[in-house]
PDB file of C-alpha atoms in Angstrom:
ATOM      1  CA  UNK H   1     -35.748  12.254  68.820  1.00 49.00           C
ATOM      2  CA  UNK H   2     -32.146  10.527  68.362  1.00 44.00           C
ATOM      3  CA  UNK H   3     -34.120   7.556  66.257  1.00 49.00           C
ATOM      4  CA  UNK H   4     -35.649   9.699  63.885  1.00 49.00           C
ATOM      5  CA  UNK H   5     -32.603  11.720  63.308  1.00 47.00           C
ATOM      6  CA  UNK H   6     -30.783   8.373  62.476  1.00 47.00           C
ATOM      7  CA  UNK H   7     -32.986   7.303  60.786  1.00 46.00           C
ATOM      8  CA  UNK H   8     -33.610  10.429  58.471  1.00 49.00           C
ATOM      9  CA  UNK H   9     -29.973  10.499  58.350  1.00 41.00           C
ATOM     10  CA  UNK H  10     -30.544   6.933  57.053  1.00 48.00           C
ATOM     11  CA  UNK H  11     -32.768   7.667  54.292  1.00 50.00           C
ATOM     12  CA  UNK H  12     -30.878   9.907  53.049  1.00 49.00           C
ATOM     13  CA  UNK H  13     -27.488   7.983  52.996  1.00 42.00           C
ATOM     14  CA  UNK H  14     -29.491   5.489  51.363  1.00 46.00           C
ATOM     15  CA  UNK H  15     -31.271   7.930  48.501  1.00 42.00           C
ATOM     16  CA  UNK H  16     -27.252   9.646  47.650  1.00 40.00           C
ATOM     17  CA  UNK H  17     -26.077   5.731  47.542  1.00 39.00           C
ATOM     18  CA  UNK H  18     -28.645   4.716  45.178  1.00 42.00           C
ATOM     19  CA  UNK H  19     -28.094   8.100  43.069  1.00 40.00           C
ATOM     20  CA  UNK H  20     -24.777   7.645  43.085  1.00 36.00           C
ATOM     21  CA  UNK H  21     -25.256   3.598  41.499  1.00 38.00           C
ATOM     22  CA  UNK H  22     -27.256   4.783  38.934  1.00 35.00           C
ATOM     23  CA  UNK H  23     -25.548   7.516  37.710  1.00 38.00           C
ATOM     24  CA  UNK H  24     -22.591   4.984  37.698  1.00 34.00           C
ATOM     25  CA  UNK H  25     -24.585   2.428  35.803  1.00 32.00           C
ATOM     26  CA  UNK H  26     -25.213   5.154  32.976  1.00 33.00           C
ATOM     27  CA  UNK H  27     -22.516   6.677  32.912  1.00 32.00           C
ATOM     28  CA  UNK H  28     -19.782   5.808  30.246  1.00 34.00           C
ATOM     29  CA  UNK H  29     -16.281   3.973  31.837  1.00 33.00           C
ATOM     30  CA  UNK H  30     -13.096   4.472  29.684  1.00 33.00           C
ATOM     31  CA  UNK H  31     -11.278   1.129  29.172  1.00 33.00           C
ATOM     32  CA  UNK H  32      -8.144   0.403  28.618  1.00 36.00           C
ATOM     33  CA  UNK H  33      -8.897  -0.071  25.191  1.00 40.00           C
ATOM     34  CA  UNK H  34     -10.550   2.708  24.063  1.00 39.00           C
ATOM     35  CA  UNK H  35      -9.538   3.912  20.871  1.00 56.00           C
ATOM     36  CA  UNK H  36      -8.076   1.089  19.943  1.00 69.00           C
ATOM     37  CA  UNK H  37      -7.913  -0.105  16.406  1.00 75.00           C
ATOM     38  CA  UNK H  38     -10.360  -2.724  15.752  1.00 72.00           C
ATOM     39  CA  UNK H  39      -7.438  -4.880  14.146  1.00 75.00           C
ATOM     40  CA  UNK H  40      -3.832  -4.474  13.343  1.00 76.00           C
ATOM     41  CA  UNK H  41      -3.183  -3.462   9.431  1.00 83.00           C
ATOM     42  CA  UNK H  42       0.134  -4.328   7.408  1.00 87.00           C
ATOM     43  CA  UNK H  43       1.202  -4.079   3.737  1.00 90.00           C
ATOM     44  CA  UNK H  44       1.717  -7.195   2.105  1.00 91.00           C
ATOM     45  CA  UNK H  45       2.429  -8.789  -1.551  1.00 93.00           C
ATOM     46  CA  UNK H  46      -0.691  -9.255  -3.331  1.00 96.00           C
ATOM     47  CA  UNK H  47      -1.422 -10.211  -7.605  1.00 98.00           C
ATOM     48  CA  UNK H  48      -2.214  -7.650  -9.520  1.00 98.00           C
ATOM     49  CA  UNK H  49      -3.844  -9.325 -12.324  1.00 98.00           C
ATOM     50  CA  UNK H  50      -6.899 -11.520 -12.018  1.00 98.00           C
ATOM     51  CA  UNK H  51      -6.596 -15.389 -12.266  1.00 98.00           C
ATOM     52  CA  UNK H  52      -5.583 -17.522 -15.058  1.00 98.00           C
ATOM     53  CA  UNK H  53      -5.110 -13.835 -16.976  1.00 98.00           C
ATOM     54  CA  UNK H  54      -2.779 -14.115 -19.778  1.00 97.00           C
ATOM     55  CA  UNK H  55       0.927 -12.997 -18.950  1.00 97.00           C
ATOM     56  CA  UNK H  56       2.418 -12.093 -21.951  1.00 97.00           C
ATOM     57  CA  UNK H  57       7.249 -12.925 -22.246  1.00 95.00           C
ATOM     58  CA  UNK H  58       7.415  -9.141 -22.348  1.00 95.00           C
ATOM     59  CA  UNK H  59       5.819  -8.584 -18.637  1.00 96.00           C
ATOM     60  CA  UNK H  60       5.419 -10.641 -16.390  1.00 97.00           C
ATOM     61  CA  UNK H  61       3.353 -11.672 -12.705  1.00 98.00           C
ATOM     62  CA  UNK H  62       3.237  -8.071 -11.023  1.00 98.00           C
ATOM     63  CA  UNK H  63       3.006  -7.935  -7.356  1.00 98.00           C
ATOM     64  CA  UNK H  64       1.708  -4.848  -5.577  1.00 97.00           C
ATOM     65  CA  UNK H  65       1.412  -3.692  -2.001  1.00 94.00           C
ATOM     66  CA  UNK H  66      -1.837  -5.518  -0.440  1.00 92.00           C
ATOM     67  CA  UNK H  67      -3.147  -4.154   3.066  1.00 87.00           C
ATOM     68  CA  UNK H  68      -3.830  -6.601   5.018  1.00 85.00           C
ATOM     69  CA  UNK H  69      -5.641  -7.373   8.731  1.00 80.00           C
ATOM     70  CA  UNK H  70      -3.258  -9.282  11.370  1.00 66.00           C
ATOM     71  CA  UNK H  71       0.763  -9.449  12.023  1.00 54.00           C
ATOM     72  CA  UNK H  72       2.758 -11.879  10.406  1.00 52.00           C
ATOM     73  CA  UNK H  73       4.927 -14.109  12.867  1.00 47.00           C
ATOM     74  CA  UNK H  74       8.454 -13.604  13.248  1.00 46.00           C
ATOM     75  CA  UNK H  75      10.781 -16.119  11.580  1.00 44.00           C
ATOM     76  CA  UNK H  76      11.696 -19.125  13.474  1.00 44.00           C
ATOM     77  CA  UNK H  77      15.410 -19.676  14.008  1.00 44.00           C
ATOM     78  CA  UNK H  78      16.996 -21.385  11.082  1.00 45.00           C
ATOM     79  CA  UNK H  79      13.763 -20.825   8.822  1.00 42.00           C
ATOM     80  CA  UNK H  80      14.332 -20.762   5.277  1.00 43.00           C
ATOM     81  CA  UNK H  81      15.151 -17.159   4.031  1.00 45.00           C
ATOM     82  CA  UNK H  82      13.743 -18.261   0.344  1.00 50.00           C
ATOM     83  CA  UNK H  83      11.579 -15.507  -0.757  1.00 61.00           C
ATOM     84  CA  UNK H  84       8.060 -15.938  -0.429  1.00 86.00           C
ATOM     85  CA  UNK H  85       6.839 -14.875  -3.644  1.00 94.00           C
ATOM     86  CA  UNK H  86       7.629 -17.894  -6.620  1.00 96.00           C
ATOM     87  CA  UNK H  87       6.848 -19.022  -9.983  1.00 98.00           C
ATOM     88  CA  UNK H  88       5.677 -22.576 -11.328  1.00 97.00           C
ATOM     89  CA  UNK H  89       5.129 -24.724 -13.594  1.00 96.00           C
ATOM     90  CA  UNK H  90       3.676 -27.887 -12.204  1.00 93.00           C
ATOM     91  CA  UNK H  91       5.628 -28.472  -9.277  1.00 91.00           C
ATOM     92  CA  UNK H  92       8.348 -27.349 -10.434  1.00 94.00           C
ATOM     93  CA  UNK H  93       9.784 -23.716  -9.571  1.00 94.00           C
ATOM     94  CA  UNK H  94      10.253 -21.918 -12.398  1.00 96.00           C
ATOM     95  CA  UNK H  95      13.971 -19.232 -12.516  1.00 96.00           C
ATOM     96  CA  UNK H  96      12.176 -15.780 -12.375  1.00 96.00           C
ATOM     97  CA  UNK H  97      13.788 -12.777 -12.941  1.00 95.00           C
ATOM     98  CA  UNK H  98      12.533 -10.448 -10.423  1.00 94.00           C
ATOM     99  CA  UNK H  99      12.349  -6.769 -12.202  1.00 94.00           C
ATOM    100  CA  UNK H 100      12.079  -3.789  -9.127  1.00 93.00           C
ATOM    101  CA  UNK H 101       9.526  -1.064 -10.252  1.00 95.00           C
ATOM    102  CA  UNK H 102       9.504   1.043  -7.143  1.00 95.00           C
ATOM    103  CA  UNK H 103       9.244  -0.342  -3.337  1.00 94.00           C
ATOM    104  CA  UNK H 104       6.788  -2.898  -3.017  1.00 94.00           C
ATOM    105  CA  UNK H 105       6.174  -3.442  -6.796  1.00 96.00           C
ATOM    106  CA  UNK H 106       7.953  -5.761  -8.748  1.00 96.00           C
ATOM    107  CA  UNK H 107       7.641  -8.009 -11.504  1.00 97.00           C
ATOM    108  CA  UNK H 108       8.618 -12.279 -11.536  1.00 97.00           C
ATOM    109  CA  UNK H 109       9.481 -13.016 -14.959  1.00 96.00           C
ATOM    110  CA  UNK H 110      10.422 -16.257 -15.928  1.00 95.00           C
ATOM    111  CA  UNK H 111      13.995 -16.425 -17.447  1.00 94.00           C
ATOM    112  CA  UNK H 112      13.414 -18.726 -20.296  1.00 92.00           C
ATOM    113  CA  UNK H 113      10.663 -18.973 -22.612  1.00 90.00           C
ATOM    114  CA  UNK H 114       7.751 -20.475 -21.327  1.00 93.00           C
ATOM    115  CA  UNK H 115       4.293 -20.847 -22.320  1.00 94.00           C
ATOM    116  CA  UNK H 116       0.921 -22.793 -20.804  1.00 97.00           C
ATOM    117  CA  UNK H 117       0.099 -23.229 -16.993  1.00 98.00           C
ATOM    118  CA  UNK H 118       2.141 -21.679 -14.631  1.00 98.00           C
ATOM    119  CA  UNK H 119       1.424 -20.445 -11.154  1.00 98.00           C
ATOM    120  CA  UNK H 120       2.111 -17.617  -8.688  1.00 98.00           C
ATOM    121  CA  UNK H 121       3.153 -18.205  -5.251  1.00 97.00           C
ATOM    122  CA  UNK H 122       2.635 -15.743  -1.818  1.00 95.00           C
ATOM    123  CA  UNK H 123       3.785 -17.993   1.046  1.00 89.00           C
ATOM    124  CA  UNK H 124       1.154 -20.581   0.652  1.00 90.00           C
ATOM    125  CA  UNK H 125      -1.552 -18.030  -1.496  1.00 94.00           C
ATOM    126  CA  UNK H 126      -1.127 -18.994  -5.109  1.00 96.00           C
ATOM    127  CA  UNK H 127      -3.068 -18.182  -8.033  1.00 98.00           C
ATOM    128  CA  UNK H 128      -3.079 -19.570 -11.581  1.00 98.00           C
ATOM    129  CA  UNK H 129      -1.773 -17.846 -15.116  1.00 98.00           C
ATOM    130  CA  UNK H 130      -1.346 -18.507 -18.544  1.00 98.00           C
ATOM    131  CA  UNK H 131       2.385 -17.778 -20.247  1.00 97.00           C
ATOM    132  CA  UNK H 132       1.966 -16.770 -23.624  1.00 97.00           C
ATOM    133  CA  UNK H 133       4.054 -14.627 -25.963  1.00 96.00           C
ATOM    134  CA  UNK H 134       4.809 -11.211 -26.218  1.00 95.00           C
ATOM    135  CA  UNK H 135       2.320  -8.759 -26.893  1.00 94.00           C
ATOM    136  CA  UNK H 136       2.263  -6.957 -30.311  1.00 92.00           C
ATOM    137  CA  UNK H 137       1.602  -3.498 -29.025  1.00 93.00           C
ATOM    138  CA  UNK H 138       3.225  -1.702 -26.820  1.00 94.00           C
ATOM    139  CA  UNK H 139       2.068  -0.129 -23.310  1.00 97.00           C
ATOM    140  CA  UNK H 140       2.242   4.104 -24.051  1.00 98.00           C
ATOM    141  CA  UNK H 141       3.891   6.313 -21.838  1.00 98.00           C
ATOM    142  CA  UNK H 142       2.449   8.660 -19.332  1.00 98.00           C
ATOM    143  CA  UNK H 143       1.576  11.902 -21.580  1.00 98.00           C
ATOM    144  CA  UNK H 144       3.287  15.137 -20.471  1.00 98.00           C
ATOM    145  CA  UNK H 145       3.361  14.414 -16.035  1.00 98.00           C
ATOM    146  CA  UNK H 146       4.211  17.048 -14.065  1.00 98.00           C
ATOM    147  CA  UNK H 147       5.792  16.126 -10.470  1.00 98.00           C
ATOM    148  CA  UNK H 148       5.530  18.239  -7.606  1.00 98.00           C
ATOM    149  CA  UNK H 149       6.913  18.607  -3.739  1.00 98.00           C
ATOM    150  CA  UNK H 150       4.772  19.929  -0.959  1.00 97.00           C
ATOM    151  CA  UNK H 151       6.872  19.520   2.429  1.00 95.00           C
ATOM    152  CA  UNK H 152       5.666  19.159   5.620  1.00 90.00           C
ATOM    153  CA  UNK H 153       4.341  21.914   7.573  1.00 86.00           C
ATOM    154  CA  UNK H 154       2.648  23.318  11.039  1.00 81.00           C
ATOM    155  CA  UNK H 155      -1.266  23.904  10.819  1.00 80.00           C
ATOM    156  CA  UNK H 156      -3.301  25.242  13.507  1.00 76.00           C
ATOM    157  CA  UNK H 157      -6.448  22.797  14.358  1.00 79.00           C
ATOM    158  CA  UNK H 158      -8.652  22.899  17.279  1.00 83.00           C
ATOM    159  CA  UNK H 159      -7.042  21.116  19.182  1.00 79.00           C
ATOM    160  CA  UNK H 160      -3.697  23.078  18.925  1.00 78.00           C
ATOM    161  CA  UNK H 161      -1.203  22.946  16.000  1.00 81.00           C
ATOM    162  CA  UNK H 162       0.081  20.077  14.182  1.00 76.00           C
ATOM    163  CA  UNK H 163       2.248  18.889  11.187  1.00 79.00           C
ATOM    164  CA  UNK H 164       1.390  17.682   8.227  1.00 81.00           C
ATOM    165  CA  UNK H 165       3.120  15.013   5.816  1.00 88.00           C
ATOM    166  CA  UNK H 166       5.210  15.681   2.967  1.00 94.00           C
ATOM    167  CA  UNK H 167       3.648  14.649  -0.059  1.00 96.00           C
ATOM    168  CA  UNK H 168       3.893  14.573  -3.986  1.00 97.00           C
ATOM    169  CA  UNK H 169       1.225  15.354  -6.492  1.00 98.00           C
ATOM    170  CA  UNK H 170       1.122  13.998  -9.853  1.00 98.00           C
ATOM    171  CA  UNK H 171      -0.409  15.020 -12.895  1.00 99.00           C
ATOM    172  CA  UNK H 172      -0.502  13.758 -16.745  1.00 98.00           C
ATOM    173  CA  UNK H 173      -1.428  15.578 -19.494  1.00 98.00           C
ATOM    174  CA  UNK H 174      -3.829  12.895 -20.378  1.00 97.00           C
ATOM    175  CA  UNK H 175      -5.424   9.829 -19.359  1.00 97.00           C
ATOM    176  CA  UNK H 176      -3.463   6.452 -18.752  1.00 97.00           C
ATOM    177  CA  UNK H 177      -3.733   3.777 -21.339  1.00 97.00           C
ATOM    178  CA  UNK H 178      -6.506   1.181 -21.814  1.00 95.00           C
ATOM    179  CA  UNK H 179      -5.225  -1.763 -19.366  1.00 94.00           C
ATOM    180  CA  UNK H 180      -2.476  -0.090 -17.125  1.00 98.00           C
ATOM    181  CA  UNK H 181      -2.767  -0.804 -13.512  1.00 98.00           C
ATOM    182  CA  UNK H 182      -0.484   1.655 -12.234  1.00 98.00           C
ATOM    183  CA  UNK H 183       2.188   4.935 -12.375  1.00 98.00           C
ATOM    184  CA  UNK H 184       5.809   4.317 -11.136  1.00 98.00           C
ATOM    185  CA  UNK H 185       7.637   7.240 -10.206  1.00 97.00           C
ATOM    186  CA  UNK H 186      11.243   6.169  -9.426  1.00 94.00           C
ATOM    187  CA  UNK H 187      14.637   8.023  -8.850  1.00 88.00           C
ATOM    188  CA  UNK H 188      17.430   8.217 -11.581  1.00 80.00           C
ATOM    189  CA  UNK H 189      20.748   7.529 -10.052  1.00 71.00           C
ATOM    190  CA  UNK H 190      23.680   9.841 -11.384  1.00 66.00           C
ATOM    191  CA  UNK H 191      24.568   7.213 -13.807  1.00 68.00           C
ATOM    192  CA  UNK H 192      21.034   7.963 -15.113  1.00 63.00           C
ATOM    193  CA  UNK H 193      19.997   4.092 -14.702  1.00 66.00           C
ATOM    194  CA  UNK H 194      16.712   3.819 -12.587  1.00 67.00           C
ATOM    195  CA  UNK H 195      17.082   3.353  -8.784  1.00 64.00           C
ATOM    196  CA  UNK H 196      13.719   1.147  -7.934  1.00 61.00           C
ATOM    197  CA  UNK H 197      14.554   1.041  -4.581  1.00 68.00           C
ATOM    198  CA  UNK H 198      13.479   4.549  -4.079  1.00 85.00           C
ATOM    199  CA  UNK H 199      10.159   6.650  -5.085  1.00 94.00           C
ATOM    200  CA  UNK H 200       6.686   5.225  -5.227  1.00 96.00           C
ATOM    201  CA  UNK H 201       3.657   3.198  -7.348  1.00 97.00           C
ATOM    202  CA  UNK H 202       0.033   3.943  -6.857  1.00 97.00           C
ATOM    203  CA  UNK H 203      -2.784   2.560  -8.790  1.00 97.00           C
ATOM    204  CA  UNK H 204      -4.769   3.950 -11.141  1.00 98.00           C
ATOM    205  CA  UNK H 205      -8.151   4.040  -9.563  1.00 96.00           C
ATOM    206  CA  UNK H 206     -10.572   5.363 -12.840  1.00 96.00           C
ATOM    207  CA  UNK H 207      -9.627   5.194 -16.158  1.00 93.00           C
ATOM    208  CA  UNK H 208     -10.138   9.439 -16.156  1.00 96.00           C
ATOM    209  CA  UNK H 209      -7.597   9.682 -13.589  1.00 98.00           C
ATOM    210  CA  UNK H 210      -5.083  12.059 -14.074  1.00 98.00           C
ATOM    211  CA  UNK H 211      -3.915  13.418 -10.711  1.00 98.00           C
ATOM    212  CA  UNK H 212      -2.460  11.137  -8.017  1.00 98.00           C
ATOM    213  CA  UNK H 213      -1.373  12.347  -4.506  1.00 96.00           C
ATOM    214  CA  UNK H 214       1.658  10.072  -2.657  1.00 96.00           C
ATOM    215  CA  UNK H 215       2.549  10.581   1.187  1.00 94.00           C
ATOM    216  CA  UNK H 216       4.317   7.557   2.880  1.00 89.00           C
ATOM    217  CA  UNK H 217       2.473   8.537   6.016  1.00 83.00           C
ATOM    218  CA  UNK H 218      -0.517   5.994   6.774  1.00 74.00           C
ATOM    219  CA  UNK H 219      -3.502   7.233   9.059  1.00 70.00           C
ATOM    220  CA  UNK H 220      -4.121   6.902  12.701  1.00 71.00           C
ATOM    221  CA  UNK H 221      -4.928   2.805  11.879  1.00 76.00           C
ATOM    222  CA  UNK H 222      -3.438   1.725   8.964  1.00 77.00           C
ATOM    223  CA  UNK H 223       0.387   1.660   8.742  1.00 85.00           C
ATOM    224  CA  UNK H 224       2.781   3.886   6.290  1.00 86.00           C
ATOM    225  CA  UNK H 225       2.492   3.207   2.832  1.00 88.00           C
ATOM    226  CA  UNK H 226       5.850   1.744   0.801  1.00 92.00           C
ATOM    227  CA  UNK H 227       7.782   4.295  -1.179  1.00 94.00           C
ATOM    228  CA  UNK H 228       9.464   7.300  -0.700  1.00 93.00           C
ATOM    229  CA  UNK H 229       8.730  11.258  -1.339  1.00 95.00           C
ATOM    230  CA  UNK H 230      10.467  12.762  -4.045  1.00 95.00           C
ATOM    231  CA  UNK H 231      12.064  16.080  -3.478  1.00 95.00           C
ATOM    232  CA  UNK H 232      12.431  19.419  -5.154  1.00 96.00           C
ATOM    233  CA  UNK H 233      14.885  19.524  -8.128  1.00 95.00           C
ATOM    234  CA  UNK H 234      15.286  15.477  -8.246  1.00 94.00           C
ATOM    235  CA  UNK H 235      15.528  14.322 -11.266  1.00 93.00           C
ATOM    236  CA  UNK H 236      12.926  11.489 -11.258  1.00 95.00           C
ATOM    237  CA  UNK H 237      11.100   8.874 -14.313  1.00 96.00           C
ATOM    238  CA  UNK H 238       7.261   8.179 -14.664  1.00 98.00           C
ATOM    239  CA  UNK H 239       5.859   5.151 -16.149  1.00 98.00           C
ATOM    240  CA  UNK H 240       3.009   2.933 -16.678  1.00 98.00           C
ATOM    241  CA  UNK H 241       2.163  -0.737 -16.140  1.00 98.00           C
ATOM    242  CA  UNK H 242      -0.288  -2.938 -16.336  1.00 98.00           C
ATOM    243  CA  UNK H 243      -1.381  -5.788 -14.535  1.00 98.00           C
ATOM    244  CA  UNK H 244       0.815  -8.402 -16.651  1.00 98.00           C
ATOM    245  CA  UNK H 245       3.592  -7.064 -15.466  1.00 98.00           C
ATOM    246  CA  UNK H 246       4.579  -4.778 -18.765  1.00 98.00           C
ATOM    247  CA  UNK H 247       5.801  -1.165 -18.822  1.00 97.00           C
ATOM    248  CA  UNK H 248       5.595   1.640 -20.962  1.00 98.00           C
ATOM    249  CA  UNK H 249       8.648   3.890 -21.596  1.00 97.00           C
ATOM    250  CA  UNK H 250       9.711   6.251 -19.236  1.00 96.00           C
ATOM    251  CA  UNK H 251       9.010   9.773 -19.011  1.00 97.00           C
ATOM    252  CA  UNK H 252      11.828  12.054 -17.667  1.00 95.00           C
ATOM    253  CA  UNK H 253      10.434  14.977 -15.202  1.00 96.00           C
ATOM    254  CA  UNK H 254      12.491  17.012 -12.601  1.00 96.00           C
ATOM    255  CA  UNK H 255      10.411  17.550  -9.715  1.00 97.00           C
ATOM    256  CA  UNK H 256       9.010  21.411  -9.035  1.00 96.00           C
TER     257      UNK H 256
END
């Protein structure tokens, strides 16, 4: 009687055992990495304009905010603080005046008149141009833009409340001009000269584009954009440029 009672109590050990392995073998484990970012994104400076394009005295080799996979390595001690971004002309480096547009976006221009084969420099990316001279016609200005400030707020979602970014939303009375790459919205300092280290740049996706939307914040994988918010009742300036570096006049707007 005591043998079959173990050994009942045997079979059955053995049946939860084996239930127990296979509902662990089918059963999803959480690792350490899950919901992890497949790879680690960064901004970096990228060409705007295509190779050996024509960059006209009056604008210049525009470099614009590039995202990127991977982390750049920290600077060895006593590295070189020369900036990474460079003109040429051969192999020798060309004296650029470097023109701010808004925070990540800026313009190399070389200071003395030069025309024929030159080259752009990233670190060790480069890519080939053609300096000619300055273009007849100019780029137009935006067409009546209207700037506005949404702040930040509380939402309630499913999963409990949350914030949301502060954002700006831009919109021109009519469509950009043929060949402009992008709308600068930068501050105006109380002197009323442009202060390019603040407000933003965003591409113009579509030549029927006329609304743009710019929060700093970046998503859940992909870091915050470059560029500041601008707020309600700052006096702020909206322009074009294109991908040779030249810039229409700027439009002054207050923000609503």
């Amino acid at each position: 009687m005591m043998r079959r009672t173990n050994k009942r109590l045997g079979q059955g050990l053995g049946l939860v055992l084996a239930a127990f392995a296979l509902t662990a073998s089918v059963t999803p484990v959480e690792s350490a990495h899950a919901g992890a970012c497949a790879s680690v994104q960064r901004y970096a400076a990228g060409f705007a304009a295509a190779a050996d394009s024509v960059v006209p005295a009056d604008g210049g080799v525009l470099f614009v905010p590039t995202l990127v996979s991977g982390t750049r390595r920290p600077a060895a001690p006593g590295a070189s603080t020369t900036p990474e971004e460079s003109l040429r002309r051969g192999t020798r480096a060309l004296r650029s005046e470097r023109v701010e547009l808004a925070p990540g976006w800026f313009v190399l221009r070389p200071q003395r008149r030069t025309t024929g084969a030159i080259t752009g420099l990233i670190g060790t990316e480069q890519r080939a141009f053609v300096a000619g001279p300055a273009s007849t016609e100019p780029l137009p200005p935006p067409v009546r833009p209207s700037l506005r400030y949404y702040p930040s707020r509380q939402v309630q979602g499913p999963r409990g409340p949350s914030t949301t970014s502060e954002y700006n939303s831009l919109a021109l009375g009519g469509r950009a001009p043929a060949g402009a790459y992008g709308v600068v919205v930068r501050s105006v300092t109380a002197e009323g000269s442009p202060a390019a280290a603040d407000g933003f740049a965003l591409p113009i996706d579509t030549p029927e584009q006329t609304s743009f939307t710019f929060s700093p914040s970046g998503g859940r994988c992909q870091p915050s954009r470059p560029g500041n918010v601008a707020s309600h009742g700052q006096d702020v300036e909206v322009l074009f440029v294109d991908a040779v570096g030249r810039t229409s006049e700027a439009v002054a707007v207050r923000v609503r």
